[in-house]
PDB file of C-alpha atoms in Angstrom:
ATOM      1  CA  ASP A 333    -156.416  27.986 -53.429  1.00  0.00           C
ATOM      2  CA  LYS A 334    -152.948  26.935 -51.351  1.00  0.00           C
ATOM      3  CA  ILE A 335    -152.925  23.215 -52.844  1.00  0.00           C
ATOM      4  CA  ILE A 336    -153.896  24.646 -56.054  1.00  0.00           C
ATOM      5  CA  GLU A 337    -150.457  27.009 -55.989  1.00  0.00           C
ATOM      6  CA  LYS A 338    -148.192  24.644 -54.094  1.00  0.00           C
ATOM      7  CA  THR A 339    -148.997  21.865 -57.581  1.00  0.00           C
ATOM      8  CA  SER A 340    -149.855  24.206 -60.511  1.00  0.00           C
ATOM      9  CA  ASN A 341    -149.282  26.560 -62.712  1.00  0.00           C
ATOM     10  CA  ILE A 342    -152.559  29.168 -62.776  1.00  0.00           C
ATOM     11  CA  ILE A 343    -152.153  31.017 -66.313  1.00  0.00           C
ATOM     12  CA  THR A 344    -154.187  33.868 -66.974  1.00  0.00           C
ATOM     13  CA  ILE A 345    -154.569  35.518 -70.903  1.00  0.00           C
ATOM     14  CA  SER A 346    -153.989  39.274 -68.924  1.00  0.00           C
ATOM     15  CA  LYS A 347    -152.297  40.922 -66.426  1.00  0.00           C
ATOM     16  CA  ALA A 348    -155.736  42.613 -65.172  1.00  0.00           C
ATOM     17  CA  ALA A 349    -157.000  38.911 -64.566  1.00  0.00           C
ATOM     18  CA  SER A 350    -153.941  38.014 -62.915  1.00  0.00           C
ATOM     19  CA  LEU A 351    -154.163  40.806 -60.139  1.00  0.00           C
ATOM     20  CA  ARG A 352    -157.885  40.005 -59.861  1.00  0.00           C
ATOM     21  CA  LEU A 353    -157.162  36.706 -59.275  1.00  0.00           C
ATOM     22  CA  VAL A 354    -155.129  37.636 -56.027  1.00  0.00           C
ATOM     23  CA  GLU A 355    -157.727  40.518 -54.664  1.00  0.00           C
ATOM     24  CA  LEU A 356    -160.419  37.586 -54.983  1.00  0.00           C
ATOM     25  CA  ARG A 357    -158.508  34.446 -54.102  1.00  0.00           C
ATOM     26  CA  PHE A 358    -156.148  33.279 -51.353  1.00  0.00           C
ATOM     27  CA  PHE A 359    -152.879  33.418 -53.569  1.00  0.00           C
ATOM     28  CA  ASN A 360    -149.733  34.246 -52.734  1.00  0.00           C
ATOM     29  CA  LYS A 361    -148.245  35.500 -55.334  1.00  0.00           C
ATOM     30  CA  ALA A 362    -150.155  36.712 -59.062  1.00  0.00           C
ATOM     31  CA  PRO A 363    -150.709  34.052 -61.398  1.00  0.00           C
ATOM     32  CA  ILE A 364    -148.624  33.841 -64.866  1.00  0.00           C
ATOM     33  CA  PHE A 365    -150.532  35.707 -67.837  1.00  0.00           C
ATOM     34  CA  ILE A 366    -150.009  34.956 -71.179  1.00  0.00           C
ATOM     35  CA  HIS A 367    -152.103  37.066 -73.908  1.00  0.00           C
ATOM     36  CA  ASN A 368    -153.987  35.534 -76.307  1.00  0.00           C
ATOM     37  CA  GLY A 369    -152.288  35.242 -79.766  1.00  0.00           C
ATOM     38  CA  LEU A 370    -153.614  35.170 -83.339  1.00  0.00           C
ATOM     39  CA  ILE A 371    -152.260  35.109 -87.036  1.00  0.00           C
ATOM     40  CA  ARG A 372    -150.724  38.250 -88.312  1.00  0.00           C
ATOM     41  CA  ARG A 373    -152.843  39.508 -90.963  1.00  0.00           C
ATOM     42  CA  ARG A 374    -152.234  42.335 -94.049  1.00  0.00           C
ATOM     43  CA  LEU A 375    -152.484  45.861 -92.547  1.00  0.00           C
ATOM     44  CA  LYS A 376    -155.686  47.424 -94.211  1.00  0.00           C
ATOM     45  CA  ASN A 377    -156.002  49.863 -97.027  1.00  0.00           C
ATOM     46  CA  PHE A 378    -157.431  53.227 -95.802  1.00  0.00           C
ATOM     47  CA  SER A 379    -159.678  55.436 -97.660  1.00  0.00           C
ATOM     48  CA  SER A 380    -160.844  58.632 -97.532  1.00  0.00           C
ATOM     49  CA  SER A 381    -164.760  58.591 -96.867  1.00  0.00           C
ATOM     50  CA  ILE A 382    -167.321  60.938 -95.850  1.00  0.00           C
ATOM     51  CA  GLU A 383    -168.889  58.446 -93.643  1.00  0.00           C
ATOM     52  CA  LEU A 384    -167.272  57.500 -90.711  1.00  0.00           C
ATOM     53  CA  ARG A 385    -167.836  53.632 -90.567  1.00  0.00           C
ATOM     54  CA  ILE A 386    -167.967  52.138 -86.849  1.00  0.00           C
ATOM     55  CA  LEU A 387    -167.938  48.601 -86.043  1.00  0.00           C
ATOM     56  CA  HIS A 388    -169.217  46.489 -83.010  1.00  0.00           C
ATOM     57  CA  VAL A 389    -168.702  42.769 -82.564  1.00  0.00           C
ATOM     58  CA  GLY A 390    -170.087  40.796 -79.676  1.00  0.00           C
ATOM     59  CA  TYR A 391    -173.217  38.784 -79.155  1.00  0.00           C
ATOM     60  CA  PHE A 392    -176.040  40.841 -77.513  1.00  0.00           C
ATOM     61  CA  ASP A 393    -176.408  40.772 -74.380  1.00  0.00           C
ATOM     62  CA  ARG A 394    -176.755  42.918 -71.085  1.00  0.00           C
ATOM     63  CA  ASN A 395    -172.641  42.776 -70.846  1.00  0.00           C
ATOM     64  CA  LYS A 396    -171.329  43.812 -74.435  1.00  0.00           C
ATOM     65  CA  ASN A 397    -174.046  46.958 -73.541  1.00  0.00           C
ATOM     66  CA  GLN A 398    -174.428  48.024 -77.402  1.00  0.00           C
ATOM     67  CA  ILE A 399    -177.378  50.441 -76.391  1.00  0.00           C
ATOM     68  CA  LEU A 400    -173.864  52.704 -75.211  1.00  0.00           C
ATOM     69  CA  LEU A 401    -173.469  53.348 -78.743  1.00  0.00           C
ATOM     70  CA  LEU A 402    -176.947  53.801 -80.006  1.00  0.00           C
ATOM     71  CA  LYS A 403    -176.651  57.003 -76.848  1.00  0.00           C
ATOM     72  CA  SER A 404    -173.714  58.416 -78.143  1.00  0.00           C
ATOM     73  CA  LEU A 405    -174.705  58.199 -81.686  1.00  0.00           C
ATOM     74  CA  LEU A 406    -178.029  60.526 -80.286  1.00  0.00           C
ATOM     75  CA  LYS A 407    -175.734  62.995 -78.793  1.00  0.00           C
ATOM     76  CA  LEU A 408    -173.410  63.154 -81.883  1.00  0.00           C
ATOM     77  CA  THR A 409    -176.476  63.411 -84.475  1.00  0.00           C
ATOM     78  CA  SER A 410    -178.099  65.968 -82.254  1.00  0.00           C
ATOM     79  CA  LYS A 411    -175.100  67.824 -83.115  1.00  0.00           C
ATOM     80  CA  ASN A 412    -176.320  67.652 -86.449  1.00  0.00           C
ATOM     81  CA  LEU A 413    -172.814  64.708 -87.025  1.00  0.00           C
ATOM     82  CA  TYR A 414    -174.490  62.994 -89.504  1.00  0.00           C
ATOM     83  CA  ASN A 415    -172.111  60.835 -91.713  1.00  0.00           C
ATOM     84  CA  ILE A 416    -171.469  58.000 -89.360  1.00  0.00           C
ATOM     85  CA  HIS A 417    -172.689  54.528 -89.883  1.00  0.00           C
ATOM     86  CA  LEU A 418    -172.937  52.052 -87.313  1.00  0.00           C
ATOM     87  CA  THR A 419    -172.622  48.158 -88.124  1.00  0.00           C
ATOM     88  CA  PHE A 420    -173.367  45.545 -85.471  1.00  0.00           C
ATOM     89  CA  ILE A 421    -172.391  41.720 -85.475  1.00  0.00           C
ATOM     90  CA  GLY A 422    -173.225  39.053 -83.340  1.00  0.00           C
ATOM     91  CA  LYS A 423    -175.782  36.519 -81.904  1.00  0.00           C
ATOM     92  CA  THR A 424    -178.757  37.210 -79.567  1.00  0.00           C
ATOM     93  CA  VAL A 425    -178.551  35.581 -76.551  1.00  0.00           C
ATOM     94  CA  ASP A 426    -180.774  37.909 -74.565  1.00  0.00           C
ATOM     95  CA  LYS A 427    -184.282  38.547 -75.999  1.00  0.00           C
ATOM     96  CA  LYS A 428    -185.135  41.681 -73.718  1.00  0.00           C
ATOM     97  CA  VAL A 429    -181.177  43.463 -74.330  1.00  0.00           C
ATOM     98  CA  ARG A 430    -182.049  42.984 -78.339  1.00  0.00           C
ATOM     99  CA  ASN A 431    -185.794  44.315 -77.378  1.00  0.00           C
ATOM    100  CA  ASP A 432    -184.687  47.394 -75.553  1.00  0.00           C
ATOM    101  CA  PHE A 433    -182.253  48.274 -78.184  1.00  0.00           C
ATOM    102  CA  ASP A 434    -184.692  47.940 -81.392  1.00  0.00           C
ATOM    103  CA  GLU A 435    -186.770  50.162 -79.403  1.00  0.00           C
ATOM    104  CA  PHE A 436    -184.176  52.705 -78.965  1.00  0.00           C
ATOM    105  CA  LEU A 437    -183.451  52.647 -82.471  1.00  0.00           C
ATOM    106  CA  LYS A 438    -187.011  53.065 -83.443  1.00  0.00           C
ATOM    107  CA  ASN A 439    -187.954  55.868 -80.939  1.00  0.00           C
ATOM    108  CA  HIS A 440    -185.319  58.312 -81.576  1.00  0.00           C
ATOM    109  CA  ASN A 441    -185.353  57.420 -85.389  1.00  0.00           C
ATOM    110  CA  LEU A 442    -181.408  55.901 -85.629  1.00  0.00           C
ATOM    111  CA  ASN A 443    -182.468  52.931 -88.336  1.00  0.00           C
ATOM    112  CA  LYS A 444    -180.762  54.883 -91.027  1.00  0.00           C
ATOM    113  CA  TYR A 445    -177.372  54.792 -89.044  1.00  0.00           C
ATOM    114  CA  VAL A 446    -176.952  51.786 -87.858  1.00  0.00           C
ATOM    115  CA  LYS A 447    -177.250  48.211 -89.367  1.00  0.00           C
ATOM    116  CA  VAL A 448    -177.264  45.051 -87.377  1.00  0.00           C
ATOM    117  CA  GLU A 449    -175.723  41.803 -89.331  1.00  0.00           C
ATOM    118  CA  GLY A 450    -176.370  38.953 -86.399  1.00  0.00           C
ATOM    119  CA  PHE A 451    -174.414  36.058 -86.151  1.00  0.00           C
ATOM    120  CA  ILE A 452    -171.352  36.048 -88.801  1.00  0.00           C
ATOM    121  CA  ASP A 453    -168.491  33.215 -89.346  1.00  0.00           C
ATOM    122  CA  ASN A 454    -166.148  35.050 -90.761  1.00  0.00           C
ATOM    123  CA  VAL A 455    -166.053  38.886 -89.166  1.00  0.00           C
ATOM    124  CA  ILE A 456    -162.512  39.483 -90.697  1.00  0.00           C
ATOM    125  CA  PRO A 457    -163.750  41.133 -93.992  1.00  0.00           C
ATOM    126  CA  TYR A 458    -165.960  43.804 -92.034  1.00  0.00           C
ATOM    127  CA  TYR A 459    -162.469  44.411 -89.949  1.00  0.00           C
ATOM    128  CA  TYR A 460    -161.294  45.557 -93.749  1.00  0.00           C
ATOM    129  CA  ASN A 461    -164.439  47.290 -94.389  1.00  0.00           C
ATOM    130  CA  ASN A 462    -164.723  49.719 -91.038  1.00  0.00           C
ATOM    131  CA  ASP A 463    -162.566  52.513 -89.953  1.00  0.00           C
ATOM    132  CA  LEU A 464    -162.850  51.877 -86.149  1.00  0.00           C
ATOM    133  CA  LEU A 465    -164.108  49.042 -83.497  1.00  0.00           C
ATOM    134  CA  ILE A 466    -165.803  50.112 -80.556  1.00  0.00           C
ATOM    135  CA  CYS A 467    -165.977  47.850 -77.451  1.00  0.00           C
ATOM    136  CA  SER A 468    -168.141  48.584 -74.906  1.00  0.00           C
ATOM    137  CA  SER A 469    -168.586  46.168 -72.587  1.00  0.00           C
ATOM    138  CA  PHE A 470    -169.094  46.183 -68.888  1.00  0.00           C
ATOM    139  CA  VAL A 471    -166.370  43.271 -68.176  1.00  0.00           C
ATOM    140  CA  GLU A 472    -163.751  41.714 -70.708  1.00  0.00           C
ATOM    141  CA  GLY A 473    -160.800  39.494 -69.650  1.00  0.00           C
ATOM    142  CA  PHE A 474    -159.049  40.167 -72.874  1.00  0.00           C
ATOM    143  CA  SER A 475    -161.106  41.080 -75.615  1.00  0.00           C
ATOM    144  CA  LEU A 476    -160.742  38.938 -78.924  1.00  0.00           C
ATOM    145  CA  SER A 477    -162.545  41.191 -81.022  1.00  0.00           C
ATOM    146  CA  ILE A 478    -160.213  43.949 -79.947  1.00  0.00           C
ATOM    147  CA  LEU A 479    -157.199  41.599 -81.073  1.00  0.00           C
ATOM    148  CA  GLU A 480    -158.898  41.007 -84.303  1.00  0.00           C
ATOM    149  CA  ALA A 481    -159.381  44.540 -85.021  1.00  0.00           C
ATOM    150  CA  MET A 482    -155.750  45.454 -84.552  1.00  0.00           C
ATOM    151  CA  SER A 483    -154.866  42.689 -86.321  1.00  0.00           C
ATOM    152  CA  VAL A 484    -155.926  44.268 -89.896  1.00  0.00           C
ATOM    153  CA  GLY A 485    -155.237  47.856 -88.860  1.00  0.00           C
ATOM    154  CA  LEU A 486    -157.935  49.367 -86.925  1.00  0.00           C
ATOM    155  CA  PRO A 487    -158.083  51.789 -84.188  1.00  0.00           C
ATOM    156  CA  ILE A 488    -159.996  50.823 -81.086  1.00  0.00           C
ATOM    157  CA  ILE A 489    -162.078  52.673 -78.703  1.00  0.00           C
ATOM    158  CA  SER A 490    -163.032  50.759 -75.431  1.00  0.00           C
ATOM    159  CA  THR A 491    -164.662  50.588 -72.409  1.00  0.00           C
ATOM    160  CA  ASP A 492    -161.980  50.742 -69.251  1.00  0.00           C
ATOM    161  CA  THR A 493    -162.706  46.980 -68.094  1.00  0.00           C
ATOM    162  CA  GLY A 494    -159.832  43.978 -68.068  1.00  0.00           C
ATOM    163  CA  GLY A 495    -157.193  43.670 -69.843  1.00  0.00           C
ATOM    164  CA  VAL A 496    -157.882  46.250 -72.857  1.00  0.00           C
ATOM    165  CA  ASN A 497    -155.151  48.800 -71.355  1.00  0.00           C
ATOM    166  CA  GLU A 498    -152.685  45.715 -71.915  1.00  0.00           C
ATOM    167  CA  GLN A 499    -154.047  46.293 -75.848  1.00  0.00           C
ATOM    168  CA  ILE A 500    -155.138  50.101 -76.043  1.00  0.00           C
ATOM    169  CA  LYS A 501    -152.442  52.979 -75.537  1.00  0.00           C
ATOM    170  CA  ASN A 502    -154.374  55.410 -74.889  1.00  0.00           C
ATOM    171  CA  GLY A 503    -154.208  58.237 -77.736  1.00  0.00           C
ATOM    172  CA  LYS A 504    -151.847  55.938 -79.240  1.00  0.00           C
ATOM    173  CA  ASN A 505    -154.023  53.115 -81.617  1.00  0.00           C
ATOM    174  CA  GLY A 506    -157.178  54.291 -79.756  1.00  0.00           C
ATOM    175  CA  PHE A 507    -159.007  55.613 -76.623  1.00  0.00           C
ATOM    176  CA  VAL A 508    -160.396  54.008 -73.120  1.00  0.00           C
ATOM    177  CA  VAL A 509    -163.487  55.720 -72.011  1.00  0.00           C
ATOM    178  CA  LYS A 510    -165.143  55.408 -68.848  1.00  0.00           C
ATOM    179  CA  ASN A 511    -167.308  52.133 -68.580  1.00  0.00           C
ATOM    180  CA  ASN A 512    -171.093  53.512 -69.725  1.00  0.00           C
ATOM    181  CA  ASN A 513    -170.477  56.859 -70.027  1.00  0.00           C
ATOM    182  CA  SER A 514    -172.354  57.858 -73.486  1.00  0.00           C
ATOM    183  CA  ASN A 515    -171.054  61.526 -73.226  1.00  0.00           C
ATOM    184  CA  ASP A 516    -167.023  60.213 -72.886  1.00  0.00           C
ATOM    185  CA  LEU A 517    -167.840  57.699 -75.813  1.00  0.00           C
ATOM    186  CA  ALA A 518    -169.651  60.554 -78.111  1.00  0.00           C
ATOM    187  CA  LYS A 519    -166.438  62.574 -77.261  1.00  0.00           C
ATOM    188  CA  LYS A 520    -163.805  60.254 -78.931  1.00  0.00           C
ATOM    189  CA  ILE A 521    -165.948  59.119 -81.809  1.00  0.00           C
ATOM    190  CA  GLN A 522    -166.098  63.012 -82.575  1.00  0.00           C
ATOM    191  CA  TYR A 523    -162.659  62.923 -82.515  1.00  0.00           C
ATOM    192  CA  PHE A 524    -161.961  60.205 -85.164  1.00  0.00           C
ATOM    193  CA  TYR A 525    -164.932  61.710 -86.817  1.00  0.00           C
ATOM    194  CA  ASP A 526    -163.211  65.539 -86.484  1.00  0.00           C
ATOM    195  CA  ASN A 527    -159.556  63.948 -87.395  1.00  0.00           C
ATOM    196  CA  ARG A 528    -160.173  61.130 -90.395  1.00  0.00           C
ATOM    197  CA  ASP A 529    -155.984  61.707 -90.705  1.00  0.00           C
ATOM    198  CA  CYS A 530    -155.539  59.444 -87.437  1.00  0.00           C
ATOM    199  CA  ILE A 531    -157.941  56.770 -88.507  1.00  0.00           C
ATOM    200  CA  GLU A 532    -154.614  55.445 -90.613  1.00  0.00           C
ATOM    201  CA  LYS A 533    -152.360  56.823 -87.774  1.00  0.00           C
ATOM    202  CA  MET A 534    -153.724  55.036 -85.076  1.00  0.00           C
ATOM    203  CA  GLY A 535    -154.635  51.956 -87.574  1.00  0.00           C
ATOM    204  CA  LYS A 536    -151.349  51.474 -88.199  1.00  0.00           C
ATOM    205  CA  GLU A 537    -150.047  51.675 -84.391  1.00  0.00           C
ATOM    206  CA  SER A 538    -152.857  49.219 -83.831  1.00  0.00           C
ATOM    207  CA  HIS A 539    -150.854  47.275 -86.351  1.00  0.00           C
ATOM    208  CA  GLN A 540    -147.726  47.559 -85.322  1.00  0.00           C
ATOM    209  CA  ILE A 541    -148.634  46.562 -81.534  1.00  0.00           C
ATOM    210  CA  PHE A 542    -149.938  43.402 -82.876  1.00  0.00           C
ATOM    211  CA  ASN A 543    -147.227  42.674 -84.445  1.00  0.00           C
ATOM    212  CA  ASP A 544    -145.739  43.097 -81.550  1.00  0.00           C
ATOM    213  CA  LYS A 545    -147.116  41.630 -78.605  1.00  0.00           C
ATOM    214  CA  PHE A 546    -150.242  39.673 -79.916  1.00  0.00           C
ATOM    215  CA  GLY A 547    -148.864  37.158 -82.691  1.00  0.00           C
ATOM    216  CA  ILE A 548    -149.722  33.595 -82.205  1.00  0.00           C
ATOM    217  CA  ASP A 549    -146.014  32.627 -82.776  1.00  0.00           C
ATOM    218  CA  LYS A 550    -145.627  35.084 -79.518  1.00  0.00           C
ATOM    219  CA  MET A 551    -148.112  32.792 -77.532  1.00  0.00           C
ATOM    220  CA  ILE A 552    -146.951  29.472 -78.600  1.00  0.00           C
ATOM    221  CA  HIS A 553    -143.345  30.949 -77.441  1.00  0.00           C
ATOM    222  CA  ASN A 554    -144.126  32.067 -74.059  1.00  0.00           C
ATOM    223  CA  TYR A 555    -146.418  28.421 -73.527  1.00  0.00           C
ATOM    224  CA  ASN A 556    -143.262  26.906 -74.855  1.00  0.00           C
ATOM    225  CA  SER A 557    -141.156  28.887 -72.559  1.00  0.00           C
ATOM    226  CA  LEU A 558    -143.205  27.775 -69.916  1.00  0.00           C
ATOM    227  CA  LEU A 559    -143.121  24.269 -70.375  1.00  0.00           C
ATOM    228  CA  GLY A 560    -139.686  23.916 -70.877  1.00  0.00           C
ATOM    229  CA  PHE A 561    -139.341  23.292 -74.777  1.00  0.00           C
TER     230      PHE A 561
END
């Protein structure tokens, strides 16, 4: 680590990852962090709908923890909140995780609220067609799906992990919830269920934060500055 630090510029994709490296390794100072960037996209059209449309993007494995959303959905439907639809996009990489997910769906009669699309080449249209993105992961470095959702103007709910606090201003463009806590997640989903006007308000805030901080031009500028260009 000492040799690496003396001879190299270490770059991470989030401040959280930079600070974590200092905890785990033998570096004297925190590495540089440069956030990933994406192309800028047009702001989505916000339309009123009886149904709250929620999107989750991520492969099916233990880390992505999709079943947390189902547990939260069950809590909401038990309170007679039925106008909710969840769309899951992602390849199955852990069959046991997917089997547990499907079994939970069946056992609790939640199939009518959920659609699983599997792997999709172009996810962007799904961001435009939903109201809210949820990230339920145990661990994230700097979530690409959150960035993509912000680029079109979606509010976000995410578990408190990795660099998500650098993407989400709690209460401004979404909410950060306790990790693996279905009660906390259900409460934040219900907030959007009960306050539909906040979808547009927080979505526009997401879009603005993305344009200010996470456009690909910003990332390129930061790398060019580091390299002396």
